[in-house]
Short mmCIF file of C-alpha atoms in Angstrom, two decimals:
data_model
loop_
_atom_site.label_atom_id
_atom_site.label_comp_id
_atom_site.label_asym_id
_atom_site.label_seq_id
_atom_site.Cartn_x
_atom_site.Cartn_y
_atom_site.Cartn_z
CA MET A 1 -16.52 44.89 111.24
CA ALA A 2 -13.27 44.06 109.38
CA GLU A 3 -13.04 43.60 106.11
CA GLY A 4 -13.37 40.00 104.21
CA THR A 5 -15.36 38.67 107.76
CA SER A 6 -18.90 37.30 106.58
CA LEU A 7 -21.77 37.85 107.69
CA PRO A 8 -25.13 36.13 108.83
CA PRO A 9 -27.32 35.59 105.71
CA THR A 10 -29.80 38.69 106.96
CA VAL A 11 -27.76 41.62 108.21
CA ILE A 12 -27.35 43.88 105.50
CA ASN A 13 -24.75 46.96 105.35
CA ILE A 14 -26.32 50.25 104.64
CA ASN A 15 -25.39 53.88 104.42
CA VAL A 16 -27.07 56.67 105.95
CA GLN A 17 -26.79 60.08 104.54
CA PHE A 18 -26.99 62.56 107.44
CA ASN A 19 -25.23 66.05 107.67
CA GLY A 20 -22.83 65.64 105.27
CA ARG A 21 -21.60 62.56 106.87
CA LYS A 22 -22.18 58.77 106.56
CA ILE A 23 -23.19 57.15 109.04
CA PRO A 24 -22.35 52.48 108.78
CA ILE A 25 -25.43 50.23 109.99
CA SER A 26 -25.92 46.60 110.35
CA ILE A 27 -29.04 45.96 110.48
CA ASN A 28 -31.56 42.68 109.77
CA SER A 29 -32.68 42.71 106.38
CA GLU A 30 -36.38 41.64 107.93
CA SER A 31 -36.34 44.87 110.34
CA ILE A 32 -38.88 47.42 109.53
CA VAL A 33 -38.16 50.91 109.05
CA LYS A 34 -38.49 51.51 112.24
CA ASP A 35 -36.27 49.65 114.05
CA LEU A 36 -33.56 51.60 111.75
CA LYS A 37 -35.28 55.45 113.02
CA SER A 38 -34.65 53.72 116.57
CA LEU A 39 -31.26 52.52 115.85
CA LEU A 40 -30.31 56.26 115.01
CA GLN A 41 -31.68 58.07 117.34
CA PRO A 42 -29.18 58.16 119.52
CA ILE A 43 -26.68 58.56 117.26
CA THR A 44 -28.07 61.93 115.36
CA ASN A 45 -30.21 63.04 118.29
CA VAL A 46 -33.55 63.00 115.72
CA LEU A 47 -36.59 61.83 117.27
CA PRO A 48 -37.73 58.64 115.46
CA ARG A 49 -41.06 60.98 113.83
CA GLY A 50 -38.61 63.74 112.89
CA GLN A 51 -36.84 61.33 110.84
CA LYS A 52 -37.73 61.05 106.86
CA LEU A 53 -34.99 57.82 105.70
CA ILE A 54 -35.07 57.82 101.61
CA CYS A 55 -33.50 55.58 99.42
CA LYS A 56 -33.84 55.20 95.65
CA GLY A 57 -36.26 58.32 94.96
CA LYS A 58 -38.49 56.42 97.53
CA VAL A 59 -39.87 57.97 101.19
CA LEU A 60 -39.12 54.75 103.33
CA THR A 61 -43.02 53.19 105.37
CA ASP A 62 -41.96 53.07 108.68
CA SER A 63 -43.88 49.60 108.83
CA MET A 64 -42.39 47.98 106.38
CA THR A 65 -39.07 45.78 105.93
CA LEU A 66 -35.90 46.58 104.67
CA LYS A 67 -36.27 43.85 102.39
CA ALA A 68 -39.96 44.10 101.40
CA LEU A 69 -38.40 48.00 100.08
CA GLN A 70 -35.77 46.70 98.46
CA VAL A 71 -32.65 47.79 100.57
CA THR A 72 -29.86 45.63 100.18
CA ASN A 73 -26.66 45.42 101.10
CA GLY A 74 -24.41 48.58 100.27
CA SER A 75 -27.49 50.46 99.68
CA LYS A 76 -27.65 54.09 100.56
CA VAL A 77 -30.51 55.45 103.01
CA MET A 78 -30.67 59.61 103.14
CA LEU A 79 -32.34 60.70 106.26
CA VAL A 80 -33.78 64.06 106.61
CA ALA A 81 -34.37 65.45 109.62
CA ALA A 82 -37.45 67.69 110.72
CA ARG A 83 -37.07 71.17 112.49
CA GLY A 84 -38.17 70.65 116.06
CA LEU A 85 -38.01 67.34 116.47
CA HIS A 86 -34.84 66.31 117.88
CA GLN A 87 -33.33 66.04 121.24
CA GLY A 88 -31.09 68.69 123.42
CA GLU A 89 -29.66 72.31 121.20
CA GLY A 90 -30.14 69.56 117.89
CA PRO A 91 -29.16 66.98 115.56
CA ILE A 92 -25.35 65.91 116.32
CA ILE A 93 -23.31 63.04 114.92
CA ASN A 94 -20.72 61.40 117.08
CA ASP A 95 -17.70 59.34 116.09
CA THR A 96 -18.98 55.86 115.66
CA LYS A 97 -16.83 52.52 115.00
CA ARG A 98 -18.71 49.13 113.98
CA ILE A 99 -17.88 45.69 116.31
CA GLU A 100 -18.45 42.49 116.34
CA THR A 101 -21.86 41.21 117.89
CA THR A 102 -23.52 37.95 117.74
CA ASP A 103 -27.28 40.46 117.07
CA PRO A 104 -28.77 39.06 114.31
CA VAL A 105 -30.81 42.47 114.27
CA THR A 106 -28.00 45.38 114.41
CA VAL A 107 -23.96 45.24 114.94
CA TYR A 108 -24.33 49.02 115.05
CA LYS A 109 -23.08 50.34 118.56
CA PRO A 110 -22.15 54.57 119.43
CA MET A 111 -18.55 54.84 120.88
CA THR A 112 -20.22 57.58 123.01
CA SER A 113 -22.38 55.89 126.34
CA ARG A 114 -25.39 56.79 126.87
CA THR A 115 -24.44 58.80 129.75
CA ALA A 116 -21.94 61.21 127.49
CA GLN A 117 -24.72 61.45 125.10
CA TRP A 118 -26.75 62.90 127.68
CA LYS A 119 -24.56 65.35 128.61
CA ILE A 120 -23.98 66.36 125.40
CA THR A 121 -27.67 67.23 124.94
CA GLY A 122 -28.94 68.53 128.14
CA VAL A 123 -31.83 65.58 127.35
CA ILE A 124 -32.82 62.32 129.16
CA ALA A 125 -35.46 60.12 127.48
CA LEU A 126 -36.26 57.01 129.09
CA SER A 127 -40.00 56.93 128.68
CA GLU A 128 -41.78 53.76 128.62
CA CYS A 129 -38.44 51.45 129.74
CA ASN A 130 -39.97 49.86 132.57
CA LEU A 131 -37.72 51.38 134.90
CA LYS A 132 -38.22 50.26 138.96
CA VAL A 133 -36.40 53.44 140.24
CA VAL A 134 -34.35 55.97 138.77
CA PRO A 135 -31.13 54.83 137.11
CA GLU A 136 -27.93 56.03 139.57
CA GLU A 137 -25.95 57.47 136.63
CA ILE A 138 -28.48 60.35 136.14
CA TRP A 139 -26.91 61.95 138.98
CA ASP A 140 -23.68 62.06 137.20
CA CYS A 141 -25.08 63.82 134.64
CA GLY A 142 -25.46 67.06 136.96
CA LEU A 143 -25.51 70.37 135.69
CA HIS A 144 -25.72 69.21 132.29
CA THR A 145 -29.34 67.67 133.04
CA ARG A 146 -31.96 70.01 131.53
CA VAL A 147 -35.13 68.25 130.77
CA LEU A 148 -35.44 64.45 132.48
CA ASP A 149 -38.85 62.05 130.95
CA VAL A 150 -39.12 59.02 132.86
CA SER A 151 -42.83 58.74 132.41
CA LYS A 152 -44.71 55.89 131.75
CA ASN A 153 -42.65 53.17 134.24
CA PHE A 154 -43.01 51.61 137.21
CA ILE A 155 -40.72 53.92 140.00
CA GLN A 156 -42.06 54.32 143.38
CA GLU A 157 -39.79 57.04 144.85
CA VAL A 158 -38.52 60.64 143.68
CA PRO A 159 -35.29 61.00 145.75
CA ALA A 160 -34.09 63.95 147.09
CA LYS A 161 -30.85 63.59 144.68
CA PHE A 162 -33.35 65.20 142.21
CA GLY A 163 -32.01 68.20 143.91
CA SER A 164 -28.75 68.08 142.67
CA LEU A 165 -30.21 68.72 139.29
CA LYS A 166 -30.39 72.00 139.62
CA CYS A 167 -30.17 73.46 135.92
CA LEU A 168 -33.57 71.08 135.17
CA ASN A 169 -36.09 72.98 133.07
CA LYS A 170 -38.84 70.19 132.58
CA LEU A 171 -39.23 66.99 134.37
CA PHE A 172 -42.16 64.57 133.54
CA LEU A 173 -42.87 61.33 135.84
CA ASP A 174 -46.18 61.17 134.54
CA ALA A 175 -48.23 57.38 134.84
CA ASN A 176 -45.20 55.74 138.06
CA ASP A 177 -46.04 54.76 141.01
CA ILE A 178 -45.46 57.52 142.87
CA SER A 179 -46.99 57.74 146.44
CA ASP A 180 -46.73 60.95 148.90
CA GLU A 181 -44.60 58.76 151.41
CA ARG A 182 -42.00 57.95 148.15
CA ILE A 183 -40.88 61.39 146.95
CA SER A 184 -38.62 64.12 148.68
CA TRP A 185 -40.51 67.33 148.08
CA GLU A 186 -37.72 68.96 149.67
CA GLY A 187 -35.23 67.91 146.33
CA LEU A 188 -37.33 68.87 144.17
CA SER A 189 -37.84 72.44 145.69
CA ASN A 190 -34.23 73.07 145.14
CA LEU A 191 -34.98 72.67 141.24
CA LYS A 192 -35.12 76.68 141.22
CA SER A 193 -35.15 76.63 137.22
CA LEU A 194 -37.67 74.15 136.89
CA THR A 195 -40.83 75.45 134.40
CA ILE A 196 -42.26 72.31 133.78
CA LEU A 197 -43.22 69.70 136.32
CA SER A 198 -45.69 66.27 135.55
CA LEU A 199 -46.78 64.36 138.00
CA ASN A 200 -49.87 62.81 136.63
CA LYS A 201 -51.62 59.38 137.21
CA ASN A 202 -49.79 58.95 140.04
CA HIS A 203 -51.20 58.28 143.72
CA LEU A 204 -50.30 61.56 145.21
CA THR A 205 -53.29 62.48 148.16
CA THR A 206 -51.36 65.72 149.12
CA LEU A 207 -49.17 68.56 148.06
CA PRO A 208 -47.28 70.05 150.87
CA SER A 209 -46.52 73.79 151.01
CA THR A 210 -42.75 73.29 149.51
CA LEU A 211 -44.66 73.50 146.12
CA GLY A 212 -44.51 77.29 146.25
CA THR A 213 -40.58 77.38 146.36
CA LEU A 214 -41.19 76.42 142.76
CA THR A 215 -41.47 79.63 141.68
CA SER A 216 -40.09 79.27 138.29
CA LEU A 217 -42.68 77.35 137.09
CA LYS A 218 -44.83 77.87 134.03
CA GLU A 219 -46.66 74.63 133.90
CA LEU A 220 -48.48 72.25 136.22
CA HIS A 221 -49.61 68.93 135.22
CA ILE A 222 -51.30 66.79 138.68
CA SER A 223 -54.48 65.13 137.02
CA SER A 224 -55.55 61.39 137.58
CA ASN A 225 -54.09 61.38 141.37
CA LYS A 226 -55.65 61.11 144.72
CA LEU A 227 -55.73 64.38 145.69
CA THR A 228 -58.32 66.38 148.43
CA SER A 229 -56.71 69.87 148.50
CA ILE A 230 -54.61 72.54 147.13
CA PRO A 231 -52.22 74.31 149.22
CA ASP A 232 -52.15 78.33 149.46
CA GLN A 233 -49.09 78.69 148.61
CA LEU A 234 -50.15 77.69 145.42
CA GLY A 235 -50.63 81.41 144.77
CA LEU A 236 -46.75 82.04 145.40
CA LEU A 237 -46.29 80.33 141.59
CA LYS A 238 -46.43 83.80 139.91
CA GLU A 239 -45.20 82.44 136.38
CA LEU A 240 -48.24 79.94 136.14
CA GLN A 241 -49.50 79.79 132.71
CA ILE A 242 -51.46 75.79 132.88
CA LEU A 243 -52.55 74.21 135.44
CA THR A 244 -53.77 71.04 135.58
CA LEU A 245 -55.29 69.29 138.50
CA ASN A 246 -58.38 67.52 136.95
CA ALA A 247 -59.75 63.89 138.04
CA ASN A 248 -58.26 63.37 141.08
CA ARG A 249 -60.02 60.68 142.51
CA ARG A 250 -59.56 56.99 143.77
CA LYS A 251 -60.52 54.71 141.22
CA ASN A 252 -63.13 52.07 141.51
CA CYS A 253 -64.76 53.79 144.51
CA PHE A 254 -68.13 55.09 144.32
CA HIS A 255 -68.96 54.88 147.80
CA GLU A 256 -70.28 59.06 148.28
CA LYS A 257 -68.45 59.36 151.17
CA CYS A 258 -65.76 57.92 149.88
CA GLN A 259 -65.48 60.54 147.34
CA HIS A 260 -65.74 62.89 149.50
CA SER A 261 -62.46 62.14 150.93
CA THR A 262 -60.82 61.29 147.95
CA ARG A 263 -61.50 64.44 145.98
CA ILE A 264 -60.47 67.93 145.17
CA SER A 265 -63.80 70.34 147.03
CA SER A 266 -62.54 73.46 147.42
CA VAL A 267 -59.53 76.04 145.58
CA PRO A 268 -57.54 78.72 147.71
CA SER A 269 -57.85 82.02 146.94
CA SER A 270 -54.60 82.13 146.96
CA ILE A 271 -54.85 81.20 143.61
CA GLY A 272 -55.60 85.10 142.23
CA ASP A 273 -52.34 85.48 142.84
CA CYS A 274 -51.00 83.54 139.89
CA CYS A 275 -51.26 86.21 137.44
CA CYS A 276 -50.23 84.83 134.42
CA LEU A 277 -52.89 81.99 134.14
CA VAL A 278 -53.76 81.13 131.17
CA GLU A 279 -55.38 77.64 131.09
CA ILE A 280 -57.18 75.94 134.08
CA ASN A 281 -58.12 72.10 134.64
CA LEU A 282 -60.05 71.61 137.62
CA SER A 283 -62.57 69.11 136.00
CA SER A 284 -64.37 65.73 137.90
CA ASN A 285 -63.66 66.94 141.59
CA LEU A 286 -66.00 67.90 143.88
CA LEU A 287 -66.34 71.74 143.52
CA VAL A 288 -68.78 73.60 144.86
CA GLU A 289 -67.61 77.41 144.51
CA LEU A 290 -64.97 79.32 143.31
CA PRO A 291 -63.08 81.74 144.61
CA GLU A 292 -63.86 85.81 143.48
CA THR A 293 -60.50 85.65 143.07
CA PHE A 294 -60.63 83.96 139.80
CA GLY A 295 -61.69 87.20 138.20
CA ASN A 296 -58.17 88.50 139.25
CA LEU A 297 -56.74 86.27 136.51
CA VAL A 298 -57.05 88.64 133.48
CA ASN A 299 -54.47 86.44 131.52
CA LEU A 300 -57.00 83.11 131.67
CA LYS A 301 -58.29 82.41 128.36
CA VAL A 302 -59.43 78.73 128.96
CA LEU A 303 -61.02 77.34 131.81
CA HIS A 304 -62.38 73.28 132.34
CA LEU A 305 -65.21 72.82 135.15
CA SER A 306 -67.14 69.89 133.89
CA ASN A 307 -67.80 67.09 136.73
CA ASN A 308 -68.60 69.43 139.23
CA GLY A 309 -70.69 70.16 141.74
CA LEU A 310 -70.55 74.23 140.90
CA THR A 311 -74.31 76.20 141.12
CA SER A 312 -72.35 79.59 140.03
CA LEU A 313 -69.49 81.40 139.18
CA PRO A 314 -67.61 83.54 140.27
CA SER A 315 -69.00 87.23 139.93
CA THR A 316 -66.49 89.21 138.27
CA LEU A 317 -65.13 86.18 135.83
CA PHE A 318 -66.41 87.27 132.57
CA LYS A 319 -66.23 91.24 133.58
CA MET A 320 -62.77 91.28 134.76
CA CYS A 321 -61.37 87.86 132.46
CA THR A 322 -61.57 89.79 129.02
CA GLN A 323 -59.63 87.54 127.67
CA LEU A 324 -61.42 84.59 128.98
CA SER A 325 -63.08 82.50 125.54
CA THR A 326 -63.31 79.09 126.67
CA VAL A 327 -65.29 77.22 129.87
CA ASN A 328 -66.51 74.02 129.96
CA LEU A 329 -69.65 73.43 132.43
CA HIS A 330 -70.94 70.85 131.40
CA ARG A 331 -72.28 68.25 134.07
CA THR A 332 -72.63 70.59 136.27
CA GLU A 333 -75.69 72.87 138.05
CA ILE A 334 -74.53 75.99 135.94
CA THR A 335 -77.09 76.77 132.81
CA ASN A 336 -76.98 79.11 130.46
CA ASP A 337 -80.14 81.32 132.51
CA ILE A 338 -77.48 80.97 135.39
CA LEU A 339 -75.34 82.33 132.92
CA ARG A 340 -76.45 85.32 131.63
CA GLN A 341 -76.90 86.64 134.77
CA ILE A 342 -73.40 87.00 135.31
CA ASP A 343 -72.13 90.52 134.36
CA GLY A 344 -70.00 90.45 131.29
CA TRP A 345 -71.80 87.48 130.04
CA GLU A 346 -72.43 89.35 126.34
CA ALA A 347 -68.28 90.61 126.57
CA PHE A 348 -67.58 86.80 126.72
CA ASP A 349 -69.95 85.12 124.56
CA GLU A 350 -69.43 87.16 121.95
CA ARG A 351 -65.08 86.06 122.12
CA ARG A 352 -66.02 82.16 122.07
CA ARG A 353 -68.40 83.06 118.76
CA LEU A 354 -65.55 84.37 117.46
CA LYS A 355 -62.68 81.69 118.57
CA HIS A 356 -65.70 78.89 117.10
CA LYS A 357 -65.96 80.87 113.75
CA LYS A 358 -61.97 80.74 113.22
CA GLN A 359 -61.69 77.09 114.28
CA LEU A 360 -64.27 76.54 111.28
CA ASP A 361 -62.33 79.12 108.96
CA PHE A 362 -59.47 76.85 109.96
CA CYS A 363 -60.85 73.54 109.67
CA VAL A 364 -60.37 73.10 113.36
CA GLY A 365 -62.74 70.74 115.70
CA SER A 366 -65.73 68.79 114.70
CA SER A 367 -68.32 70.48 111.68
CA GLY A 368 -71.42 69.68 114.29
CA VAL A 369 -73.74 72.14 116.16
CA PHE A 370 -71.19 74.65 118.16
CA ASP A 371 -71.30 72.67 121.89
CA GLU A 372 -69.75 74.58 124.98
CA GLY A 373 -70.78 76.07 127.82
CA ALA A 374 -73.11 74.56 130.19
CA ASP A 375 -75.08 71.89 129.47
CA ASP A 376 -78.21 73.76 128.81
CA ASP A 377 -76.32 75.40 126.29
CA TYR A 378 -76.83 78.70 124.57
CA ARG A 379 -76.75 78.07 120.83
CA PRO A 380 -75.71 80.93 118.30
#
């Protein structure tokens, strides 16, 4: 803003010091600190939760107003960024300017467009933006995009254009309105560098065979959908480490026949080919048995199976999966009497005890009675 120009009574000019540079900000004095952090995010690439703002030797509290904290016109505020809590490769600052505006909250805008920012950082963060469609400007970022988060919106369609983001590593589409008819798996199958795919809380009923083409996947999250089956091609995901397919059912549907038609009732034996799996969550489905190939998952550490109709476990699970230390079997038909009869139970029981002891040593978890495994739990 040009010198001599009068400001609205509630607007103050402050200078934020960061990385050896000064960032001029104009903001309403009644704004809370959290608002200031939101303004600084696109300029510095530091996420709000990674920002510590200090003025006159005091750390500014998110919920308090600048006026209450005695941040006045001309105040100097220091920004300290927590390591790892930034977008892209690290904090950045672009050339900026002040512009004239009647907005009483802020008269500060970066010169760089958000598309340019996305290209610089490789990160597109649009969670909780009330989006109904994926913004067209995303496709302009093309090979620059490594992370795309459009979760918690109202998006219904995943178009084939996603295939143009060929360098995409992480894709978050959670909590939208995506259905089978509106998702282009052909487009997604072009994302050969994708390591994380998250589609939790949508309306998917099937997973296609093309899922098996995403051979770089390390994490696959498709919980709280309406899936009825898992394709055999899951076994082609040799790099997969975390698989969450829990709670696949129609909400507010209690009829027995309807439940059986809307939950996962079996797991393909090909899952045994996913040799890198470390954690699996299949809770709250309609599983009655698991394939013996679970014994091939020698790197498996955590297995969640609660709220299923299971009456037994694969005979080689405890013997072959020598890193397994957590098995959640609550609300299944499996008791500890059944578990003790499985070959390798003693070694597994020792591992879970050691894990629990480490948790207590580091004050992690509850201080109550150890409660893991079957409903009729074996107490140490």
